[in-house]
Short mmCIF file of C-alpha atoms and ligand atoms in Angstrom, two decimals:
data_model
loop_
_atom_site.label_atom_id
_atom_site.label_comp_id
_atom_site.label_asym_id
_atom_site.label_seq_id
_atom_site.Cartn_x
_atom_site.Cartn_y
_atom_site.Cartn_z
CA MET A 1 118.55 -56.56 69.03
CA PRO A 2 116.28 -59.60 68.41
CA PHE A 3 116.30 -59.43 64.56
CA ARG A 4 119.33 -59.47 62.31
CA THR A 5 117.82 -58.17 59.04
CA ILE A 6 118.79 -54.58 58.40
CA ILE A 7 115.81 -53.09 56.61
CA GLU A 8 115.42 -50.08 54.33
CA PRO A 9 114.43 -47.40 56.86
CA PHE A 10 111.63 -46.09 54.62
CA ARG A 11 108.64 -47.29 52.64
CA ILE A 12 108.17 -46.56 48.95
CA HIS A 13 105.89 -43.58 48.39
CA SER A 14 106.08 -43.22 44.60
CA THR A 15 107.37 -45.64 41.97
CA GLN A 16 108.99 -45.26 38.60
CA ALA A 17 108.71 -48.04 35.98
CA ILE A 18 111.83 -49.66 34.51
CA GLN A 19 111.76 -51.83 31.40
CA HIS A 20 113.62 -54.86 30.05
CA THR A 21 115.28 -54.62 26.63
CA THR A 22 116.10 -57.48 24.22
CA PRO A 23 119.70 -58.58 23.54
CA GLU A 24 119.31 -57.20 19.99
CA GLN A 25 118.23 -53.80 21.29
CA ARG A 26 121.21 -53.70 23.64
CA GLU A 27 123.65 -54.66 20.89
CA ALA A 28 122.28 -51.92 18.63
CA ALA A 29 122.52 -49.41 21.49
CA LEU A 30 126.17 -50.38 22.10
CA VAL A 31 127.08 -49.92 18.45
CA ARG A 32 125.30 -46.55 18.30
CA ALA A 33 127.07 -45.39 21.49
CA GLY A 34 130.52 -46.47 20.25
CA TYR A 35 130.66 -48.95 23.18
CA ASN A 36 130.68 -46.04 25.60
CA LEU A 37 128.02 -46.60 28.27
CA PHE A 38 127.74 -42.84 28.78
CA GLY A 39 126.18 -42.78 25.31
CA LEU A 40 123.22 -45.01 26.24
CA HIS A 41 119.76 -43.59 26.72
CA GLY A 42 118.48 -44.06 30.27
CA ASP A 43 115.56 -46.12 28.96
CA GLU A 44 117.99 -48.61 27.42
CA VAL A 45 119.31 -49.42 30.91
CA LEU A 46 117.48 -51.73 33.32
CA ILE A 47 119.49 -51.26 36.52
CA ASP A 48 121.57 -48.12 36.41
CA LEU A 49 124.65 -48.28 38.61
CA LEU A 50 126.60 -45.73 36.54
CA THR A 51 126.75 -43.36 39.47
CA ASP A 52 125.37 -42.60 42.89
CA SER A 53 125.48 -38.92 41.92
CA GLY A 54 122.15 -37.15 41.70
CA THR A 55 120.41 -40.48 41.08
CA GLY A 56 119.03 -41.12 44.55
CA THR A 57 115.45 -40.90 45.71
CA MET A 58 114.31 -37.87 47.64
CA SER A 59 112.19 -38.16 50.75
CA SER A 60 108.70 -36.81 51.29
CA ARG A 61 110.28 -34.27 53.66
CA GLN A 62 112.57 -33.03 50.92
CA TRP A 63 109.65 -32.63 48.51
CA ALA A 64 107.68 -30.84 51.20
CA ALA A 65 110.54 -28.42 51.89
CA MET A 66 110.84 -27.77 48.14
CA MET A 67 107.19 -26.74 47.95
CA ASP A 68 107.82 -24.13 50.59
CA ALA A 69 111.05 -22.76 49.05
CA ASP A 70 111.71 -19.05 48.59
CA GLU A 71 112.73 -18.18 45.03
CA SER A 72 113.95 -14.65 45.81
CA TYR A 73 116.90 -13.79 43.59
CA ALA A 74 118.78 -12.21 46.50
CA GLY A 75 118.53 -13.15 50.16
CA SER A 76 116.25 -16.15 49.76
CA ARG A 77 115.07 -17.65 53.05
CA SER A 78 116.01 -21.03 51.56
CA PHE A 79 119.61 -19.88 51.24
CA TYR A 80 119.76 -18.94 54.91
CA ARG A 81 118.42 -22.34 55.86
CA PHE A 82 120.99 -23.99 53.53
CA GLN A 83 123.76 -21.94 55.10
CA ASP A 84 122.65 -22.71 58.67
CA VAL A 85 122.44 -26.45 58.03
CA ILE A 86 125.90 -26.53 56.41
CA SER A 87 127.55 -24.36 59.05
CA GLY A 88 125.84 -26.50 61.69
CA ILE A 89 127.29 -29.71 60.28
CA THR A 90 130.72 -28.45 59.22
CA GLY A 91 131.42 -25.55 61.57
CA LEU A 92 132.74 -23.66 58.50
CA LYS A 93 131.83 -19.98 58.42
CA GLU A 94 131.55 -19.11 54.73
CA VAL A 95 129.06 -21.11 52.66
CA ILE A 96 128.87 -20.67 48.89
CA PRO A 97 126.25 -22.62 46.92
CA THR A 98 127.23 -24.05 43.52
CA HIS A 99 125.30 -26.09 41.00
CA GLN A 100 127.42 -29.17 41.69
CA GLY A 101 130.78 -30.32 43.00
CA ARG A 102 132.96 -29.52 40.02
CA ALA A 103 131.74 -25.91 39.98
CA ALA A 104 132.99 -25.61 43.57
CA GLU A 105 136.29 -27.15 42.47
CA ARG A 106 136.72 -24.87 39.50
CA ILE A 107 136.05 -21.75 41.56
CA LEU A 108 138.28 -22.77 44.46
CA PHE A 109 141.21 -23.77 42.22
CA SER A 110 140.84 -20.64 40.10
CA VAL A 111 141.42 -18.64 43.28
CA LEU A 112 144.10 -20.76 44.97
CA VAL A 113 146.03 -22.67 42.30
CA LYS A 114 148.69 -21.23 39.94
CA PRO A 115 150.45 -22.87 36.97
CA GLY A 116 153.37 -25.09 37.96
CA GLN A 117 151.98 -25.84 41.43
CA VAL A 118 151.24 -29.27 42.90
CA VAL A 119 148.05 -30.30 44.75
CA PRO A 120 148.34 -33.48 46.84
CA ASN A 121 145.21 -35.52 47.59
CA ASN A 122 144.67 -39.09 48.77
CA THR A 123 143.19 -39.68 45.29
CA HIS A 124 141.76 -36.96 43.08
CA PHE A 125 138.39 -37.67 41.55
CA ASP A 126 138.50 -37.21 37.77
CA THR A 127 136.84 -33.76 37.75
CA THR A 128 139.11 -32.60 40.58
CA ARG A 129 142.19 -33.73 38.71
CA ALA A 130 140.97 -32.18 35.46
CA ASN A 131 140.18 -28.83 37.10
CA ILE A 132 143.64 -28.71 38.70
CA GLU A 133 145.32 -29.63 35.42
CA TYR A 134 143.22 -27.01 33.65
CA CYS A 135 144.85 -24.43 35.97
CA GLY A 136 148.26 -25.65 34.74
CA ALA A 137 149.05 -27.44 38.01
CA GLU A 138 149.77 -31.07 38.88
CA ALA A 139 147.29 -33.24 40.78
CA ARG A 140 149.27 -35.78 42.81
CA ASP A 141 147.70 -38.90 44.39
CA ILE A 142 149.32 -40.02 47.64
CA VAL A 143 147.03 -42.62 49.14
CA ILE A 144 148.61 -45.23 51.47
CA PRO A 145 150.12 -48.23 49.62
CA GLU A 146 147.26 -50.55 50.76
CA GLY A 147 144.86 -48.22 48.96
CA ARG A 148 146.33 -49.25 45.62
CA VAL A 149 145.94 -53.02 46.15
CA PRO A 150 142.35 -54.21 45.53
CA ALA A 151 142.65 -57.33 47.68
CA ALA A 152 144.46 -55.68 50.61
CA LYS A 153 142.24 -55.33 53.67
CA HIS A 154 142.63 -52.19 55.73
CA PRO A 155 139.91 -50.40 57.71
CA PHE A 156 140.84 -47.01 56.22
CA LYS A 157 142.17 -47.66 52.76
CA GLY A 158 141.47 -44.06 51.80
CA ASN A 159 144.07 -42.69 54.21
CA THR A 160 146.72 -40.30 52.95
CA ASP A 161 150.32 -41.48 53.03
CA VAL A 162 151.47 -38.82 55.48
CA ALA A 163 155.19 -39.44 54.84
CA ALA A 164 154.60 -39.09 51.09
CA LEU A 165 152.74 -35.85 51.74
CA GLU A 166 155.65 -34.39 53.66
CA ALA A 167 158.13 -35.67 51.07
CA THR A 168 156.06 -34.04 48.31
CA ILE A 169 156.06 -30.69 50.09
CA LYS A 170 159.83 -30.91 50.67
CA GLU A 171 160.47 -31.97 47.09
CA VAL A 172 158.43 -29.28 45.33
CA GLY A 173 158.78 -26.56 47.97
CA ARG A 174 156.10 -25.18 50.26
CA GLU A 175 155.34 -22.23 47.97
CA ARG A 176 154.38 -24.60 45.16
CA VAL A 177 151.74 -26.42 47.26
CA PRO A 178 148.72 -24.07 47.40
CA LEU A 179 146.48 -26.51 49.29
CA VAL A 180 146.26 -30.14 50.38
CA MET A 181 143.07 -32.09 49.76
CA VAL A 182 141.59 -35.20 51.35
CA THR A 183 138.70 -36.94 49.58
CA VAL A 184 136.16 -38.56 51.90
CA THR A 185 135.40 -41.26 51.06
CA ASN A 186 138.11 -41.96 48.51
CA ASN A 187 135.94 -42.57 45.45
CA SER A 188 138.58 -43.34 42.84
CA GLY A 189 140.37 -45.70 45.24
CA GLY A 190 137.26 -47.79 45.85
CA GLY A 191 134.98 -45.61 47.99
CA GLN A 192 137.30 -46.21 50.92
CA PRO A 193 137.05 -44.25 54.16
CA VAL A 194 139.62 -42.02 55.79
CA SER A 195 140.18 -42.09 59.56
CA ILE A 196 140.06 -39.05 61.83
CA ALA A 197 143.54 -39.96 63.08
CA ASN A 198 144.86 -39.79 59.53
CA VAL A 199 143.23 -36.44 58.78
CA ARG A 200 144.67 -35.17 62.07
CA ALA A 201 148.15 -36.26 60.95
CA VAL A 202 147.65 -34.56 57.57
CA ARG A 203 146.51 -31.44 59.41
CA ALA A 204 149.69 -31.48 61.50
CA VAL A 205 151.84 -31.54 58.34
CA CYS A 206 149.76 -28.73 56.80
CA ASP A 207 150.19 -26.68 59.99
CA ARG A 208 153.94 -27.23 59.96
CA TYR A 209 154.18 -25.74 56.47
CA GLY A 210 151.29 -23.28 56.70
CA ILE A 211 149.28 -24.93 53.90
CA PRO A 212 145.45 -24.94 53.94
CA LEU A 213 143.63 -28.28 54.06
CA TYR A 214 140.39 -28.79 52.12
CA LEU A 215 138.13 -31.82 52.20
CA ASP A 216 136.42 -33.12 49.10
CA ALA A 217 133.42 -33.92 51.26
CA CYS A 218 131.01 -35.58 48.79
CA ARG A 219 130.50 -38.67 50.94
CA PHE A 220 131.28 -37.26 54.38
CA ALA A 221 128.28 -38.95 56.05
CA GLU A 222 129.25 -42.42 54.81
CA ASN A 223 132.81 -41.70 55.92
CA ALA A 224 131.55 -40.66 59.36
CA TYR A 225 129.68 -43.93 59.76
CA PHE A 226 132.75 -45.96 58.76
CA ILE A 227 134.64 -44.08 61.48
CA LYS A 228 131.94 -44.99 63.98
CA LEU A 229 132.18 -48.66 62.99
CA ARG A 230 135.95 -48.94 62.65
CA GLU A 231 137.93 -46.27 64.46
CA PRO A 232 138.69 -46.86 68.14
CA GLY A 233 136.91 -44.38 70.40
CA TYR A 234 134.07 -43.47 68.02
CA ALA A 235 131.56 -46.29 68.54
CA ASP A 236 129.39 -44.20 70.87
CA LYS A 237 129.45 -40.96 68.90
CA THR A 238 126.75 -39.89 66.47
CA PRO A 239 127.59 -39.57 62.76
CA ARG A 240 126.88 -35.86 63.14
CA ALA A 241 129.40 -35.44 65.96
CA ILE A 242 131.98 -37.42 64.00
CA ALA A 243 131.38 -35.34 60.85
CA ARG A 244 131.81 -32.19 62.92
CA GLU A 245 135.12 -33.47 64.26
CA LEU A 246 136.30 -34.28 60.73
CA PHE A 247 135.38 -30.87 59.33
CA ALA A 248 136.98 -29.14 62.31
CA LEU A 249 140.36 -30.37 61.02
CA ALA A 250 139.88 -28.64 57.65
CA ASP A 251 140.05 -25.04 56.46
CA GLY A 252 137.30 -25.66 53.96
CA CYS A 253 135.62 -28.13 51.67
CA THR A 254 134.19 -28.70 48.23
CA MET A 255 130.96 -30.67 48.11
CA SER A 256 128.73 -32.32 45.58
CA ALA A 257 125.32 -32.44 47.24
CA LYS A 258 124.34 -35.02 44.62
CA LYS A 259 125.94 -37.59 46.92
CA ASP A 260 125.49 -37.19 50.68
CA GLY A 261 123.27 -34.15 50.12
CA LEU A 262 120.67 -36.69 48.91
CA ALA A 263 119.66 -34.26 46.17
CA ASN A 264 119.44 -34.56 42.40
CA ILE A 265 121.53 -31.43 41.87
CA GLY A 266 123.55 -29.02 44.01
CA GLY A 267 126.81 -28.47 45.76
CA PHE A 268 128.77 -25.98 47.77
CA LEU A 269 132.09 -24.56 48.70
CA ALA A 270 132.72 -23.71 52.35
CA MET A 271 135.70 -22.27 54.18
CA ASN A 272 136.80 -20.15 57.11
CA ASP A 273 139.03 -17.65 55.28
CA PRO A 274 136.88 -14.60 54.45
CA ASP A 275 139.35 -13.33 51.86
CA VAL A 276 139.29 -16.59 49.87
CA ALA A 277 135.49 -16.59 50.21
CA ARG A 278 135.27 -13.06 48.80
CA GLN A 279 137.33 -14.00 45.74
CA CYS A 280 135.29 -17.16 45.24
CA ARG A 281 132.01 -15.21 45.42
CA ASN A 282 133.28 -12.81 42.76
CA LEU A 283 133.89 -15.72 40.40
CA LEU A 284 130.59 -17.31 41.40
CA ILE A 285 128.69 -14.24 40.24
CA LEU A 286 130.49 -14.39 36.91
CA THR A 287 129.46 -17.94 35.99
CA GLU A 288 127.08 -19.49 38.54
CA GLY A 289 124.89 -16.77 39.96
CA PHE A 290 124.35 -14.46 42.90
CA PRO A 291 125.92 -15.78 46.14
CA THR A 292 122.56 -16.64 47.74
CA TYR A 293 121.65 -19.15 45.03
CA GLY A 294 124.84 -20.06 43.11
CA GLY A 295 123.17 -21.60 40.08
CA LEU A 296 120.46 -23.40 42.05
CA ALA A 297 116.75 -22.84 42.44
CA GLY A 298 115.50 -21.99 45.92
CA TYR A 299 113.88 -25.42 45.99
CA ASP A 300 117.23 -27.10 45.29
CA LEU A 301 118.70 -25.31 48.31
CA GLU A 302 115.85 -26.72 50.41
CA ALA A 303 116.30 -30.24 49.01
CA VAL A 304 120.00 -30.14 49.90
CA ALA A 305 119.45 -28.68 53.38
CA THR A 306 116.96 -31.41 54.27
CA GLY A 307 119.04 -34.07 52.49
CA LEU A 308 122.21 -33.26 54.43
CA GLU A 309 120.33 -33.75 57.71
CA GLU A 310 118.79 -37.03 56.52
CA ALA A 311 122.15 -38.36 55.32
CA LEU A 312 123.42 -38.25 58.90
CA ASP A 313 120.55 -40.39 60.20
CA GLU A 314 122.01 -43.49 61.78
CA ASP A 315 119.42 -45.97 60.54
CA TYR A 316 119.88 -44.65 57.04
CA LEU A 317 123.68 -44.97 57.18
CA LYS A 318 123.53 -48.46 58.65
CA TYR A 319 121.22 -49.57 55.81
CA ARG A 320 123.32 -47.71 53.24
CA LEU A 321 126.64 -49.35 54.10
CA ARG A 322 125.04 -52.75 54.59
CA SER A 323 123.29 -52.73 51.22
CA THR A 324 126.55 -51.90 49.44
CA ALA A 325 128.38 -54.67 51.32
CA TYR A 326 125.58 -57.06 50.33
CA LEU A 327 126.24 -56.40 46.63
CA ALA A 328 129.97 -56.96 47.20
CA GLU A 329 129.34 -60.31 48.88
CA LYS A 330 127.08 -61.39 46.03
CA ALA A 331 129.67 -60.39 43.41
CA GLU A 332 132.39 -62.40 45.15
CA GLN A 333 130.05 -65.40 45.43
CA ALA A 334 129.51 -65.03 41.67
CA GLY A 335 133.26 -65.41 41.16
CA VAL A 336 134.27 -61.80 40.55
CA PRO A 337 136.92 -60.32 42.85
CA VAL A 338 136.01 -56.92 44.29
CA VAL A 339 137.97 -54.22 46.04
CA GLN A 340 138.07 -55.18 49.71
CA PRO A 341 136.62 -54.14 52.01
CA PRO A 342 133.64 -52.77 50.04
CA GLY A 343 133.29 -48.99 49.93
CA GLY A 344 130.30 -46.98 51.09
CA HIS A 345 128.62 -46.04 47.85
CA ALA A 346 129.84 -48.59 45.36
CA VAL A 347 131.30 -51.99 44.67
CA TYR A 348 134.40 -52.08 42.50
CA LEU A 349 134.87 -55.19 40.38
CA ASP A 350 138.50 -56.04 39.69
CA ALA A 351 138.61 -56.43 35.91
CA ARG A 352 142.33 -57.19 35.81
CA ALA A 353 141.78 -60.18 38.09
CA LEU A 354 138.71 -61.41 36.19
CA LEU A 355 140.08 -60.85 32.66
CA PRO A 356 143.83 -61.51 32.89
CA ARG A 357 143.98 -62.20 29.15
CA VAL A 358 142.89 -58.68 28.22
CA PRO A 359 146.00 -56.45 28.55
CA PRO A 360 145.64 -52.97 30.11
CA ALA A 361 146.20 -51.39 26.68
CA HIS A 362 142.94 -53.07 25.58
CA TYR A 363 141.00 -51.63 28.54
CA PRO A 364 139.82 -54.71 30.47
CA ALA A 365 137.53 -52.68 32.74
CA GLN A 366 135.82 -51.14 29.72
CA ALA A 367 135.36 -54.66 28.34
CA LEU A 368 133.79 -55.85 31.60
CA ALA A 369 131.48 -52.84 31.85
CA VAL A 370 130.25 -53.38 28.27
CA GLU A 371 129.66 -57.08 28.98
CA LEU A 372 127.51 -56.38 32.08
CA TYR A 373 125.30 -54.21 29.93
CA ARG A 374 125.24 -56.63 27.01
CA VAL A 375 124.26 -59.57 29.22
CA GLY A 376 121.73 -57.98 31.54
CA GLY A 377 121.16 -54.29 30.90
CA VAL A 378 123.19 -53.33 33.98
CA ARG A 379 125.23 -50.15 33.61
CA GLY A 380 128.38 -49.57 35.64
CA VAL A 381 131.33 -47.34 34.88
CA GLU A 382 134.94 -47.99 33.94
CA ILE A 383 137.45 -46.68 36.46
CA GLY A 384 140.70 -47.75 34.89
CA SER A 385 142.92 -46.86 31.99
CA VAL A 386 140.16 -45.22 29.96
CA MET A 387 139.55 -42.78 32.80
CA PHE A 388 143.06 -42.47 34.20
CA GLY A 389 145.51 -43.75 31.57
CA ARG A 390 148.13 -41.11 30.75
CA ARG A 391 149.01 -40.37 27.18
CA GLN A 392 152.71 -39.83 26.51
CA ALA A 393 154.15 -37.48 23.92
CA ASP A 394 154.82 -40.43 21.58
CA GLY A 395 151.12 -41.43 21.71
CA ARG A 396 151.66 -44.46 23.94
CA GLU A 397 149.79 -44.75 27.23
CA THR A 398 150.80 -45.48 30.77
CA PRO A 399 147.97 -47.64 32.16
CA ALA A 400 146.12 -46.70 35.37
CA PRO A 401 147.24 -48.54 38.52
CA LEU A 402 143.87 -50.34 38.81
CA GLU A 403 141.37 -51.64 36.24
CA LEU A 404 138.01 -51.45 38.00
CA VAL A 405 134.34 -51.40 37.09
CA ARG A 406 132.37 -49.42 39.60
CA LEU A 407 128.83 -50.42 40.39
CA ALA A 408 127.57 -47.38 42.28
CA VAL A 409 124.42 -47.75 44.32
CA PRO A 410 121.97 -44.84 44.03
CA ARG A 411 120.71 -43.84 47.47
CA ARG A 412 117.31 -45.19 48.62
CA THR A 413 116.46 -46.32 45.08
CA TYR A 414 116.87 -50.05 44.40
CA THR A 415 115.61 -52.95 46.51
CA GLN A 416 117.34 -56.18 47.47
CA SER A 417 115.76 -58.08 44.55
CA HIS A 418 117.24 -55.58 42.09
CA ILE A 419 120.63 -56.31 43.60
CA ASP A 420 120.04 -60.07 43.47
CA TYR A 421 119.35 -59.66 39.75
CA VAL A 422 122.60 -57.70 39.30
CA ALA A 423 124.44 -60.55 41.02
CA GLU A 424 123.00 -63.03 38.52
CA VAL A 425 124.20 -60.86 35.65
CA ILE A 426 127.69 -60.68 37.19
CA ALA A 427 127.74 -64.48 37.52
CA GLU A 428 126.77 -64.90 33.86
CA VAL A 429 129.57 -62.55 32.75
CA ALA A 430 132.03 -64.49 34.92
CA ARG A 431 130.97 -67.68 33.15
CA ARG A 432 131.71 -66.08 29.75
CA LYS A 433 134.96 -64.42 30.76
CA ASP A 434 137.14 -66.38 28.33
CA ARG A 435 135.18 -64.97 25.41
CA VAL A 436 135.49 -61.31 26.45
CA THR A 437 137.87 -59.28 24.29
CA GLY A 438 139.27 -55.77 24.69
CA TYR A 439 138.63 -52.44 23.00
CA ARG A 440 140.57 -49.71 21.25
CA ILE A 441 139.71 -46.00 21.34
CA VAL A 442 138.84 -44.52 17.96
CA GLU A 443 137.86 -41.02 19.10
CA GLN A 444 138.70 -39.04 22.25
CA ALA A 445 138.64 -35.57 23.84
CA PRO A 446 141.73 -33.93 25.42
CA TRP A 447 140.14 -33.87 28.91
CA LEU A 448 137.85 -36.33 30.68
CA ARG A 449 137.86 -38.50 27.59
CA HIS A 450 135.89 -41.32 29.21
CA PHE A 451 132.64 -39.34 28.91
CA THR A 452 132.69 -39.08 25.12
CA ALA A 453 135.32 -41.50 23.73
CA ARG A 454 134.19 -43.98 21.08
CA PHE A 455 135.53 -47.55 21.02
CA GLU A 456 135.87 -50.49 18.69
CA PRO A 457 136.10 -54.13 19.80
CA ILE A 458 139.51 -55.70 19.13
N1 F0G B 1 134.59 -35.32 44.06
C1 F0G B 1 134.25 -36.60 44.16
C2 F0G B 1 134.95 -37.48 45.15
C3 F0G B 1 133.22 -37.12 43.36
O1 F0G B 1 132.88 -38.39 43.50
C4 F0G B 1 132.57 -36.26 42.44
C5 F0G B 1 131.53 -36.76 41.55
C6 F0G B 1 132.95 -34.92 42.37
C7 F0G B 1 133.97 -34.48 43.19
C8 F0G B 1 132.33 -33.94 41.40
O2 F0G B 1 131.02 -33.65 41.77
O3 F0G B 1 129.65 -34.50 39.85
O4 F0G B 1 128.72 -32.86 41.47
O5 F0G B 1 130.44 -32.16 39.85
N2 F0G B 1 131.38 -37.97 41.36
C9 F0G B 1 130.35 -38.58 40.54
C10 F0G B 1 130.60 -40.05 40.48
C11 F0G B 1 130.14 -37.95 39.21
O6 F0G B 1 129.95 -40.71 39.67
O7 F0G B 1 131.40 -40.55 41.26
P1 F0G B 1 129.90 -33.28 40.67
#
């Protein structure tokens, strides 16, 4: 290859204006929102790295497919295309559309999980954990030890600790483990990939105890490309073939198509067991819709079907992982440690390392996220003790193992100069780090408090 620059494998076909705000406007917005960045209006944010979920840019092919969608209530042609594409990629037989990932989770756990049971996962995403806990069960994270250390380098930091999995099953008893999950890539642990070899080892344990294995497949395409780059024996395989091999190890999956479905909304549940599928469809009809649309418009089904195919394009994946790594390099150059190696969809700033004077009880990652917005209108999200701290009966909190700020990169949306700007903002915050103070929570909900909590500076 004569040129080393990895380019965006697309040209921009339609633009959307973004606007600067003044420091005074941002301060007023922070006060109004109770220092919770979820409370900001989109127009108050310049570069929005809150999430890579549903925030990407669709392709002209997706828009074209949407125009030709079939909006039949039952038996829509768009559903059959959706089903064919998903079965083609995953090999799973039963495909159930849902409006997004957490709807798939809620339905699956309502069918499989009983109170008092334990669901192991490399690391549960917050909605996954909350939906399991809502069923009265325990969500247990058993990622490998390297996955908990931000600076530790490991090619597959999202891998499950297979010995811990087996120990968990022995400890709680096989009948109390209704399913095992593996999240690809491991979002809450830094967007880290999982190797095929590791999933195979997890599968072997599941087989030994007769426990079904489900993937949380939100970022399966990014995970497949990491496997191609890092796992011996996969360099010459296509992302599609690798994804197929990964799914072949599972009994089913939950999926948010707002990630590697390259769509603004959508998701699905897929599995091989027809009896589980039947029970899931019954619940789907109750709250989401008829099984051939599951809460989505026909055009959403088309957007997802086309998006899933595009997400497996090799040029796209090469650009995708490279642009995220570029942001990580820039953040480190600006003096902010990041989770290493960088994940596929996001860069995770290590707030504990940057702000050692802010104790976990004062939410250092929340403080860093607020400061990035205050300084430059950049919105990230706290992934630390606000999101994962555990409240004890006496009101005290056990802090989360990591205090991170996630800067998630929407797919096909920002250019390199946007990212260069973000790096300047990070550098400015690093310069002010001795002046950054923590926060206390003044209002919170019993579940998923990070979405609506209100804070006060300490
Ligand atoms: N699982 C993982 C690993 C996720 O990252 C998400 C969403 C979900 C499940 C739930 O999917 O939002 O469609 O209901 N993650 C988004 C994020 C919200 O910002 O990381 P959903």
